[in-house]
mmCIF file of C-alpha atoms in Angstrom:
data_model
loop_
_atom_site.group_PDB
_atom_site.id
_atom_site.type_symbol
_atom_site.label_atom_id
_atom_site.label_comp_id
_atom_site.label_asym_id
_atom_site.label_seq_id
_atom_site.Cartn_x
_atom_site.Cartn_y
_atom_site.Cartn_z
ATOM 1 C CA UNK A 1 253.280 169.941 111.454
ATOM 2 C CA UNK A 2 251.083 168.389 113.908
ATOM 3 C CA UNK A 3 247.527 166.525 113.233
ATOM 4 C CA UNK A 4 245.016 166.424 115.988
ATOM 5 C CA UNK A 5 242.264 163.863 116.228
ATOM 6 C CA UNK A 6 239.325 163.108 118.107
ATOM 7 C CA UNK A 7 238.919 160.025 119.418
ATOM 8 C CA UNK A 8 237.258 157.491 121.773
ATOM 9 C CA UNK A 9 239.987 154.581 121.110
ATOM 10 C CA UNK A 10 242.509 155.714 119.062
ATOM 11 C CA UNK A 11 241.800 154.117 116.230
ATOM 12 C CA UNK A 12 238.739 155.718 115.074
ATOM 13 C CA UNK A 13 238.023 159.811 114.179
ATOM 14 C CA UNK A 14 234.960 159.080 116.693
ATOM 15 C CA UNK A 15 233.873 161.805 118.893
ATOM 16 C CA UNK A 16 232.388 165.010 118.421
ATOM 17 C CA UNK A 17 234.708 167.723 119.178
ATOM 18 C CA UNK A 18 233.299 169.307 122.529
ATOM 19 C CA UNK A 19 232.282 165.944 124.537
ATOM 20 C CA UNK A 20 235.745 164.536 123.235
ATOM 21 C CA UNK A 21 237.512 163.379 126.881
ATOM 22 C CA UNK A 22 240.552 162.734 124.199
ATOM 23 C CA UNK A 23 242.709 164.262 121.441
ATOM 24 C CA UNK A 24 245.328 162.134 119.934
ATOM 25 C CA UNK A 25 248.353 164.133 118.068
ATOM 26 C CA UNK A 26 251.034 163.244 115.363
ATOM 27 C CA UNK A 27 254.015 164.787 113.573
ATOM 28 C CA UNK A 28 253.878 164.525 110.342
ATOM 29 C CA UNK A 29 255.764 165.237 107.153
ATOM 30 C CA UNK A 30 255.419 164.228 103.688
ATOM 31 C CA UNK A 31 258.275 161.542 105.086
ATOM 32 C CA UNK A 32 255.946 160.005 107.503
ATOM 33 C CA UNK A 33 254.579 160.737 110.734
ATOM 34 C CA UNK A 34 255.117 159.883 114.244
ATOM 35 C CA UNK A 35 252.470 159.768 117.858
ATOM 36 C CA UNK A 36 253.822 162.611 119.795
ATOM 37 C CA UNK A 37 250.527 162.559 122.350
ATOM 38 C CA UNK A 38 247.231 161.308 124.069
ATOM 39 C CA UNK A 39 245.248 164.731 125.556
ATOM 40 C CA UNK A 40 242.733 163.374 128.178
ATOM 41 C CA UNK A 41 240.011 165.801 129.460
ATOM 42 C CA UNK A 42 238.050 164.467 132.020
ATOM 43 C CA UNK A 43 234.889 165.841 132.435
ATOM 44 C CA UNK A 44 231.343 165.122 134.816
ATOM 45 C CA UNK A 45 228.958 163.186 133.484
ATOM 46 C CA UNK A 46 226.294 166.131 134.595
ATOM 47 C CA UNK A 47 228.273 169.130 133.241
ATOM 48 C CA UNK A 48 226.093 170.097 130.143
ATOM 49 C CA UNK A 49 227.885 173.476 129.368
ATOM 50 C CA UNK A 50 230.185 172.342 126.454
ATOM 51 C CA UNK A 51 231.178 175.888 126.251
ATOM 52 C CA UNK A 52 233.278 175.753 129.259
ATOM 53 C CA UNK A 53 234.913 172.356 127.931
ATOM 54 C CA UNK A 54 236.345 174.482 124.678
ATOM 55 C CA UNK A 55 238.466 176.251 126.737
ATOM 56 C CA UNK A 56 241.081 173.804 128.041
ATOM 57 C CA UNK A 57 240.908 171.766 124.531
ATOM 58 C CA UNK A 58 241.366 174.962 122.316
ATOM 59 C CA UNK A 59 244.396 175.758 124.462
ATOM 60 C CA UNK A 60 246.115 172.217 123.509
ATOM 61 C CA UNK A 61 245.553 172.244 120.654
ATOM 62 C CA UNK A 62 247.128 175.667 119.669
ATOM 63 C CA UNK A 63 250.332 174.320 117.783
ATOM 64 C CA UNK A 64 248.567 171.916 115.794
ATOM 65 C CA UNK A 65 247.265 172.531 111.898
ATOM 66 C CA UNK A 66 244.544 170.448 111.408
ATOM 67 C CA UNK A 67 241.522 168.625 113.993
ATOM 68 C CA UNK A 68 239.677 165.536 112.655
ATOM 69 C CA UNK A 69 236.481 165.871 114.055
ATOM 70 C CA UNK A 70 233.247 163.966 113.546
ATOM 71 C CA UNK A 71 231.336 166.762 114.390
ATOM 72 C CA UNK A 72 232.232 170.376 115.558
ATOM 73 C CA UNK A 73 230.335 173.133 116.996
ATOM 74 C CA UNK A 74 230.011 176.680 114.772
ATOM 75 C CA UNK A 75 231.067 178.533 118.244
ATOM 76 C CA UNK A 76 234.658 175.870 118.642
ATOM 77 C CA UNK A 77 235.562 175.787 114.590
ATOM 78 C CA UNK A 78 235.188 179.433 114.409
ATOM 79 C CA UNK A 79 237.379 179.618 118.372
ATOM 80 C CA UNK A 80 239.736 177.299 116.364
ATOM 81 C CA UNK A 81 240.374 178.887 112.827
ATOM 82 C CA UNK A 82 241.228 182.335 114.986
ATOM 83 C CA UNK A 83 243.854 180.026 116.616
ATOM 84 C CA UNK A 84 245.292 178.935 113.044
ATOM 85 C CA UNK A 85 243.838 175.481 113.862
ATOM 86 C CA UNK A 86 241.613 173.914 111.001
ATOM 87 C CA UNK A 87 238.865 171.738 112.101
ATOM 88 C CA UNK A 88 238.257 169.039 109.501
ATOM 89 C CA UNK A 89 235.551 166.794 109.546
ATOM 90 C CA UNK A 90 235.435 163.209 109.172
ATOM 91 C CA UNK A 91 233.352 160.959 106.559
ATOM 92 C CA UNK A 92 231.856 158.621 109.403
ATOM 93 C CA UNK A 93 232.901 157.736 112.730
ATOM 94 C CA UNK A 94 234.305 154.161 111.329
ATOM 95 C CA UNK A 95 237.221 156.327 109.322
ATOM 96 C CA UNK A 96 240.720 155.589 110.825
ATOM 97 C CA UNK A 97 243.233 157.478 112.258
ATOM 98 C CA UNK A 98 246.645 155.378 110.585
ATOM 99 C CA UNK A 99 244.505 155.710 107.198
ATOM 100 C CA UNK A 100 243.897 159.423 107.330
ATOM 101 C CA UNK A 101 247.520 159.881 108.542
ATOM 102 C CA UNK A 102 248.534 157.982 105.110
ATOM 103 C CA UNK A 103 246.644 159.960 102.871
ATOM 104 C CA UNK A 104 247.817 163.093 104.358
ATOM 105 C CA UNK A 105 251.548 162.036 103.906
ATOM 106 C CA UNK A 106 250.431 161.185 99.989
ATOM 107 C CA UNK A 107 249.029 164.532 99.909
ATOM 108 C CA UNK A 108 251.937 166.492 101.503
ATOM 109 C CA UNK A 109 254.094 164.750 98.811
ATOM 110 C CA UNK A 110 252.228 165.503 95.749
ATOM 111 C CA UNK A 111 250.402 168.811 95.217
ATOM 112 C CA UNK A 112 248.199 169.753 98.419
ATOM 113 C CA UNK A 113 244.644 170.944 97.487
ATOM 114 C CA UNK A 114 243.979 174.787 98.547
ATOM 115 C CA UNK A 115 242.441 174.213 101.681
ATOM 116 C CA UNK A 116 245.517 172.180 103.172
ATOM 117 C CA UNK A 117 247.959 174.346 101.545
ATOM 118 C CA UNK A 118 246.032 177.488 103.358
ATOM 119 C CA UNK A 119 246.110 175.351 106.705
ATOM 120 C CA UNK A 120 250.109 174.638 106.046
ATOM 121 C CA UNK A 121 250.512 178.353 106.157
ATOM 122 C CA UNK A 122 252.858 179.417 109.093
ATOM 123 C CA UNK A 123 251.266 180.648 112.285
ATOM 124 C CA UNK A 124 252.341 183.654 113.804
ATOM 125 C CA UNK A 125 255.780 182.925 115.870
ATOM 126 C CA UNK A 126 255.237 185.466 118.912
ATOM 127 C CA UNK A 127 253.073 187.607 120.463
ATOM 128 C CA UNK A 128 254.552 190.621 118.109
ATOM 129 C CA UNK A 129 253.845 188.831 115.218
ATOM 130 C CA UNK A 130 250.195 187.802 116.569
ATOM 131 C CA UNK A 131 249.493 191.866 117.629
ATOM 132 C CA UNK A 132 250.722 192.772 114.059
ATOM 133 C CA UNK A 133 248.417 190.112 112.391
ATOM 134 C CA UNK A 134 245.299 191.722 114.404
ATOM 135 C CA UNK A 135 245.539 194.867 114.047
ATOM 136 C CA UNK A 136 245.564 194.065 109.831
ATOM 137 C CA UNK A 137 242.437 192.297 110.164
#
């Protein structure tokens, strides 16, 4: 599955989700995990509409499980969870990437607590599947 994190220097869970101008994402697996990619948005200093940022960052983000976040909108988590992404937020902008990574792995191998285990639920696979799903709910 793929973990998504916010991040000024990739390093740090840093930024808050809509003025993040990057997303770092990994594979991982209770085996390990790997950096697949850095997602730059660039955006104007004067732009204040973080609405119209969510877009484009929403969209990237759609085959990952699980944002770190520092901080998170209620309008972007709630865009997010109906993409099967859960937002997750961090204990302080000085956690780390490589150690959140770790305990995931850890996790994955031992018993996963609810909340992951709901987030590790498959996504639908195709646009059937995604049709079916909303007209359910």
């Amino acid at each position: 599955m793929k973990i998504a994190f916010t991040t000024s220097d990739g390093v740090h869970i840093n930024t808050h989700f809509g003025g993040s101008e990057r997303i770092d994402v990994y594979e991982i697996s209770d085996e390990g995990y790997q950096f697949v990619e850095s997602i730059k948005f660039n955006y104007e200093i004067q732009e204040e509409n973080n609405e119209s940022k969510l877009a484009p960052k929403i969209e990237a983000l759609t085959d990952c499980t699980i944002i770190y976040v520092v901080a998170i909108g209620g309008s972007a988590a709630a865009r997010l969870i109906k993409k099967g992404v859960t937002p997750v937020k961090a204990r302080s902008q000085e956690e780390e990437i490589s150690g959140m990574l770790a305990k995931l792995v850890k996790t994955l191998k031992g018993n996963p607590p609810p909340w992951l285990r709901k987030a590790l639920q498959q996504k639908p696979t195709n646009f059937a599947d995604e049709v079916e799903n909303e007209a359910t709910v």
